[in-house]
Coordinates of C-alpha atoms and ligand atoms in Angstrom, one line a residue:
X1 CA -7.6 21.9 -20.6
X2 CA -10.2 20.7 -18.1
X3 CA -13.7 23.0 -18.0
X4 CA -14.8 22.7 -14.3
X5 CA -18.5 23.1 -14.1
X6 CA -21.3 22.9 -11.6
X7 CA -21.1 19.5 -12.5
X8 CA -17.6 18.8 -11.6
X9 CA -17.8 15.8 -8.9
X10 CA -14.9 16.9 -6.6
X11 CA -12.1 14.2 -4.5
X12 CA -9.2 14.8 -2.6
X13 CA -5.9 13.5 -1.1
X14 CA -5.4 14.9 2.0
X15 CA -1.7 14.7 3.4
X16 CA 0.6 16.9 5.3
X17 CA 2.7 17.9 3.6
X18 CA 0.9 17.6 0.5
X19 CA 3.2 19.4 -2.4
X20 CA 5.3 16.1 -3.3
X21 CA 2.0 14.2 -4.1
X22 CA 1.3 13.5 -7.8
X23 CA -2.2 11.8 -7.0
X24 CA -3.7 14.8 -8.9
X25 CA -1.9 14.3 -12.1
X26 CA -2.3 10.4 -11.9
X27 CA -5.7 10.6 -11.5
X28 CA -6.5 13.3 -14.0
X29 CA -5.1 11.0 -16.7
X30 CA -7.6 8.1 -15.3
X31 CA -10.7 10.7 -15.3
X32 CA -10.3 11.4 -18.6
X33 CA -9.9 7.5 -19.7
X34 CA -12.9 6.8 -18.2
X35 CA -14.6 10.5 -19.3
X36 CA -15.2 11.7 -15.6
X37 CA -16.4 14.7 -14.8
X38 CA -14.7 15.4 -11.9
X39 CA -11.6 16.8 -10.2
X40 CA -9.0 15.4 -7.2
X41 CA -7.6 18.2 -5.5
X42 CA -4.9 18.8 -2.6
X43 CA -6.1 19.0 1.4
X44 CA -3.9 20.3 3.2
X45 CA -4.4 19.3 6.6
X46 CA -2.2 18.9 10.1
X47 CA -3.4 16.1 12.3
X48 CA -5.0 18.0 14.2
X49 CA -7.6 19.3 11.3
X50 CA -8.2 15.5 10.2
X51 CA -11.6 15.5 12.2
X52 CA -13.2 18.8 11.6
X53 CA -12.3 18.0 7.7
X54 CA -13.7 14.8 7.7
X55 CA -17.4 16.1 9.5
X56 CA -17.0 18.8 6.9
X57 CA -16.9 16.2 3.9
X58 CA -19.9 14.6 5.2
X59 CA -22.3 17.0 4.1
X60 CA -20.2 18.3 0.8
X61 CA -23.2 16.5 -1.7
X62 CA -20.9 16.9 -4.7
X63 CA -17.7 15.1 -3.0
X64 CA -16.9 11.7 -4.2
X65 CA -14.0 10.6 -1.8
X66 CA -10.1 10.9 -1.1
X67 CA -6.6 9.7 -1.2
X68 CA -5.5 9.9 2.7
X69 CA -1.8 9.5 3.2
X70 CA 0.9 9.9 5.3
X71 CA 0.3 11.3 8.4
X72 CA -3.3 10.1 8.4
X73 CA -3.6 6.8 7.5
X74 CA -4.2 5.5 10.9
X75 CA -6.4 8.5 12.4
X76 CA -8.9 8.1 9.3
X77 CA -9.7 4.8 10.8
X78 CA -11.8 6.0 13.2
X79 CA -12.8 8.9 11.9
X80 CA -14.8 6.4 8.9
X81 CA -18.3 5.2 9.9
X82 CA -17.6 2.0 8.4
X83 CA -14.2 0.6 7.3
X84 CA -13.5 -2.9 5.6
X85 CA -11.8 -6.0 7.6
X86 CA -8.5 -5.5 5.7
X87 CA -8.5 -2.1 6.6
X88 CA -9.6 -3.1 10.4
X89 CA -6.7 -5.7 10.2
X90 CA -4.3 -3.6 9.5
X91 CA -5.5 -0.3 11.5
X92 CA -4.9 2.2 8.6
X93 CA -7.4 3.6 5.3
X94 CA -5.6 4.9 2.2
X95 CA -8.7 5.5 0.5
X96 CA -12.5 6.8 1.6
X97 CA -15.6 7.1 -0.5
X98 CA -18.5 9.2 0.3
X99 CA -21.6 7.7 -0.2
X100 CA -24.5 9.5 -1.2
X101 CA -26.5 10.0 2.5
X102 CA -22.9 11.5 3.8
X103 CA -21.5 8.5 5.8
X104 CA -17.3 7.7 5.0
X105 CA -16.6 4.2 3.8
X106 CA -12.7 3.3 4.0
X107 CA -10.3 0.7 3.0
X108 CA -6.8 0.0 2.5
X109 CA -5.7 -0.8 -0.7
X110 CA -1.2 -0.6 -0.3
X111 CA -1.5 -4.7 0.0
X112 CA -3.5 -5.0 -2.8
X113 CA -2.1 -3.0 -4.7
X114 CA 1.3 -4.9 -4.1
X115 CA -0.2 -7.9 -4.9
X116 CA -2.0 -7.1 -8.4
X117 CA 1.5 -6.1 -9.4
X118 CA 2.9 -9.1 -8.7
X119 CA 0.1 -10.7 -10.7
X120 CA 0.9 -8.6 -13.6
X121 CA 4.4 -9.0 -13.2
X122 CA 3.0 -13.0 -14.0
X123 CA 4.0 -13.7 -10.4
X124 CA 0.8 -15.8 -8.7
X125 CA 1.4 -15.5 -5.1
X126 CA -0.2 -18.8 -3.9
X127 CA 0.7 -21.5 -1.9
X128 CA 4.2 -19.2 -1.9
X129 CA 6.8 -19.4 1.2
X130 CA 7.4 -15.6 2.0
X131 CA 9.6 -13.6 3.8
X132 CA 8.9 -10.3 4.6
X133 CA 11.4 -7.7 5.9
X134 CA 10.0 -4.4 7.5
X135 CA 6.8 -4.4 9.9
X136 CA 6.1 -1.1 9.4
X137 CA 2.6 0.3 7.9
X138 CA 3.2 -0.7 4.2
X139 CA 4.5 -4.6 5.5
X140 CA 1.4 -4.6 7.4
X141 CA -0.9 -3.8 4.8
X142 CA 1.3 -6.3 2.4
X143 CA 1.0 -9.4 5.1
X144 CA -2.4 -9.4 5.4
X145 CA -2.9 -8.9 1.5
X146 CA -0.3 -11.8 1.1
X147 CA -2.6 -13.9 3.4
X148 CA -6.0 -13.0 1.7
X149 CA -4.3 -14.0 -1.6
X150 CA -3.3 -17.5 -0.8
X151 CA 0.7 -17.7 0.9
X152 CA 2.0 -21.0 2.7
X153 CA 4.0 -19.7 4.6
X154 CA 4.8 -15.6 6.4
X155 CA 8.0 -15.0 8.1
X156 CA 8.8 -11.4 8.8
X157 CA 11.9 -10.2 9.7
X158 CA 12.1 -6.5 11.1
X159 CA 14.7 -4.0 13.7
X160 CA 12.2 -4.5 15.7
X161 CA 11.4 -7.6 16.8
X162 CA 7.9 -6.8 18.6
X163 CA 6.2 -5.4 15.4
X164 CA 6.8 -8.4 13.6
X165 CA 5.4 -10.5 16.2
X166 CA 2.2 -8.2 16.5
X167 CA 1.8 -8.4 12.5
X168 CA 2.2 -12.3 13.2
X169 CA -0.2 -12.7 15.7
X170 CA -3.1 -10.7 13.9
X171 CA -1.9 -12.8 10.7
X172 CA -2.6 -16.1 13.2
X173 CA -5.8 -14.5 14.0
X174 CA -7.4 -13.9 10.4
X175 CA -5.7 -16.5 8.6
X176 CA -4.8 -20.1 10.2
X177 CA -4.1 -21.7 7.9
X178 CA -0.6 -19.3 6.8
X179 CA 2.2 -20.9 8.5
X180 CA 4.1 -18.0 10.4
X181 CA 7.1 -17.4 11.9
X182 CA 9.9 -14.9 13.1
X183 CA 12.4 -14.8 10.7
X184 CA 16.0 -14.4 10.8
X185 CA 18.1 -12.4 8.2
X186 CA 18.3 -15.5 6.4
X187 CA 15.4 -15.4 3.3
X188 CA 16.8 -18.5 1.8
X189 CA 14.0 -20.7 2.5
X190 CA 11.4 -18.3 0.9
X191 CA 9.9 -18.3 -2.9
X192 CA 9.0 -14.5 -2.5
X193 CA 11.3 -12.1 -0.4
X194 CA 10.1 -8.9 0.2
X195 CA 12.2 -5.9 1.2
X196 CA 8.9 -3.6 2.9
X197 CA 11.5 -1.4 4.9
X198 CA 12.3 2.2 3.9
X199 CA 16.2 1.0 3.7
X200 CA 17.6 1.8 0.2
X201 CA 16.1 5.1 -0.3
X202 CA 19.3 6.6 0.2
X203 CA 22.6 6.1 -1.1
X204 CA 25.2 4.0 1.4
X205 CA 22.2 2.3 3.5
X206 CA 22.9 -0.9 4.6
X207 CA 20.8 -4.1 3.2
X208 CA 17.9 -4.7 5.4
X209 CA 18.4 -8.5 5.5
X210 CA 21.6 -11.1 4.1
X211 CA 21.3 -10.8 0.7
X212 CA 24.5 -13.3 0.1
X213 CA 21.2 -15.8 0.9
X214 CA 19.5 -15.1 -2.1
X215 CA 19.0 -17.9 -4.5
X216 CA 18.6 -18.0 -8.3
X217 CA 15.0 -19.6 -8.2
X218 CA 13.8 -16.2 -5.9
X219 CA 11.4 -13.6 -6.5
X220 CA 12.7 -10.7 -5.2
X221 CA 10.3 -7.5 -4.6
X222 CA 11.4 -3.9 -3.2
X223 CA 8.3 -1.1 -2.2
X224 CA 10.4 1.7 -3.0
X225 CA 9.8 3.6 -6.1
X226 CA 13.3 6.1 -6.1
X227 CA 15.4 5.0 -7.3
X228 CA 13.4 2.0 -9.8
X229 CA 16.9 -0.3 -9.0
X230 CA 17.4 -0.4 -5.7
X231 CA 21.2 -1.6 -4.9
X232 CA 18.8 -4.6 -3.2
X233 CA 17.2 -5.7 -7.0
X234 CA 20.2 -5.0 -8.3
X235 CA 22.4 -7.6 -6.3
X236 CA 19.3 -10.1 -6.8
X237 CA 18.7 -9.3 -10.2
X238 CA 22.7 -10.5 -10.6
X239 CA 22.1 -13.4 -8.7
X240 CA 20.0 -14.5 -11.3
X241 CA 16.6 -13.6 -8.9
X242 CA 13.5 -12.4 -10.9
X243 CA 12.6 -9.2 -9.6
X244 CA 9.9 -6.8 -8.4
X245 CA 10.1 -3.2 -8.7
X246 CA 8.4 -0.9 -6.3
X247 CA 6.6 1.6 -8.6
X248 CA 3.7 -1.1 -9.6
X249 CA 2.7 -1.4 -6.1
X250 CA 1.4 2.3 -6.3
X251 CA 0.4 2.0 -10.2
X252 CA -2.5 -1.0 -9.4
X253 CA -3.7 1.2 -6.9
X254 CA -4.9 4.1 -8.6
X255 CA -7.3 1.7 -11.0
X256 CA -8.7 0.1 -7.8
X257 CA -9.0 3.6 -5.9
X258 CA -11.0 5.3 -8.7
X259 CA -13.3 2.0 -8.5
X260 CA -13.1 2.4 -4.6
X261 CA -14.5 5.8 -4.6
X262 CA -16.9 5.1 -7.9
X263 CA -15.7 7.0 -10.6
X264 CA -17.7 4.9 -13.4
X265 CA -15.8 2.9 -15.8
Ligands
NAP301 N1 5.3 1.4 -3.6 C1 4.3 1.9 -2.8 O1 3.1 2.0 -3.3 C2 4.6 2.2 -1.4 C3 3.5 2.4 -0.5 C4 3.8 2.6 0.9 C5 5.1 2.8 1.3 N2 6.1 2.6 0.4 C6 7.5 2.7 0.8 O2 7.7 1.7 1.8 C7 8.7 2.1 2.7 C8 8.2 1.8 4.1 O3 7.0 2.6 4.3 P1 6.1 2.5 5.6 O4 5.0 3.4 5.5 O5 5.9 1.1 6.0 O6 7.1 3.1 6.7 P2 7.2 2.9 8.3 O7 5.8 2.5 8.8 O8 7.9 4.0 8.9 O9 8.1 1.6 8.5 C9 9.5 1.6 8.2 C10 10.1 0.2 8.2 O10 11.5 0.2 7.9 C11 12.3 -0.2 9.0 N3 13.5 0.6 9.1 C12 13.6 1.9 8.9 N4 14.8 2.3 9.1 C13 15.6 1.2 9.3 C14 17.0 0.9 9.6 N5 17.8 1.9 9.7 N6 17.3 -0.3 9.8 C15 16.4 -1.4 9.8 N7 15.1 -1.2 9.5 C16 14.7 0.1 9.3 C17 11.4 -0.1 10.2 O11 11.9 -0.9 11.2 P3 11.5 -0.6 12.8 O12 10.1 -1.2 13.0 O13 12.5 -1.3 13.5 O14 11.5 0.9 12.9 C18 10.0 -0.5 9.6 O15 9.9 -1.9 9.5 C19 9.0 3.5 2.4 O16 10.2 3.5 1.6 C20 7.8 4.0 1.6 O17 8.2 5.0 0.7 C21 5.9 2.3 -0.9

């Protein structure tokens, strides 16, 4: 049992809805690893509160930061006084710290997280030929990651074609020396092949991409955490693929959040 105190440094993660989250729990258990005083709480806030919260937080002296997920990744971008490249890059903040004269400091930390997974997973993605499928906000954030942490090669293959060529082109921008390309549903050419859509959630959804593609020698990584197997890692893992699972992604990401919003070790 925790004793809150006048003490008690308070965060948040501010969503809507906000029920499903389990950020609280998660970061209770790092808090007491790291013998925090403090306390991560639920916001509750529409889109349209996202604002008035944030000029609120700037002047709450015992607030450390927040979690900000989905709907207000992208609003909190501008709603930060300063934000990091990546987080620039990719238009969205997951995570904001408060520093001690009241200004917001935010970054994005989904690509990073992705790839300190793979890293603990043993896989090093440098000088790796990748194909990405999805070009939604968690491919974004995982392309630009990818980039900062060495690739070859990017091809992204996505529904729609135009968000994949937008990721490109800022991917082009940053990082000229990735080779990039549109790709087809074809990932056999890639070392690492990512499956960033939200396809395999459910039961009976179609593959995002032509798995009967997949080589032996492939890495193959899913983002989705329910269910762990995805039919996707499943058919690659009997391929003889070695695989990714989702959940890691989201674990590596709590560590570098607490740091993020500087809860002491
Ligand atoms: N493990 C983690 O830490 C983590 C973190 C963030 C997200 N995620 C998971 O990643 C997934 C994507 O999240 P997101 O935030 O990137 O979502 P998003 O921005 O809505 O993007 C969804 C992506 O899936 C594609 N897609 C959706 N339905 C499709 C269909 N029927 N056929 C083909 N493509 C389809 C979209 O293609 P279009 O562009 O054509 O619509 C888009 O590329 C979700 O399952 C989410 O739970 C995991």
């Amino acid at each position: 049992m925790i004793e809150i105190t006048g003490n008690t440094r308070l965060y948040g993660i501010v969503a809507d809805p906000v029920a499903q989250v389990k950020t609280p729990q998660t970061m209770r258990k790092v808090f007491d690893r790291r013998g925090t005083d403090g306390v991560l709480v639920p916001l509750h806030v529409p889109p349209e509160g996202l604002s008035d919260l944030v000029q609120a937080l700037r002047s709450l002296r015992n607030f450390g930061g927040m979690v900000v997920t989905v709907p207000h990744k992208t609003g909190m971008v501008e709603l930060c006084d300063v934000v990091t490249p990546e987080a620039r890059a990719v238009g969205a903040v997951n995570i904001v710290r408060r520093e001690p004269d009241g200004t917001l400091a935010g970054d994005i930390l989904d690509g990073k997280g992705f790839v300190e997974g793979l890293r603990q997973s043993g896989f090093n993605p440098e000088g790796l030929a990748v194909f990405l499928c999805g070009a939604g906000g968690a491919a974004r954030a995982i392309a630009f990651a990818l980039a900062q942490a060495g690739i070859r090669k990017l091809s992204i293959h996505n529904r729609t074609q135009a968000a994949a060529q937008q990721i490109l082109q800022g991917i082009q921008k940053l990082f000229p020396q990735v080779e990039t390309a549109l790709g087809s549903q074809d990932p056999m050419h890639a070392d690492l092949v990512i499956n960033a859509t939200s396809l395999g959630m459910k039961t009976g959804d179609a593959f995002a991409f032509d798995v009967s593609r997949l080589q032996p020698n492939q890495i193959v990584a899913e983002i989705i955490m329910t269910p762990a197997l995805t039919p996707l890692l499943e058919f690659a893992q009997a391929k003889g693929c070695r695989i990714q699972y989702g959940l890691p992604m989201l674990e590596c990401q709590i560590e570098m959040m607490a740091d993020f919003m500087g809860v002491a070790k």
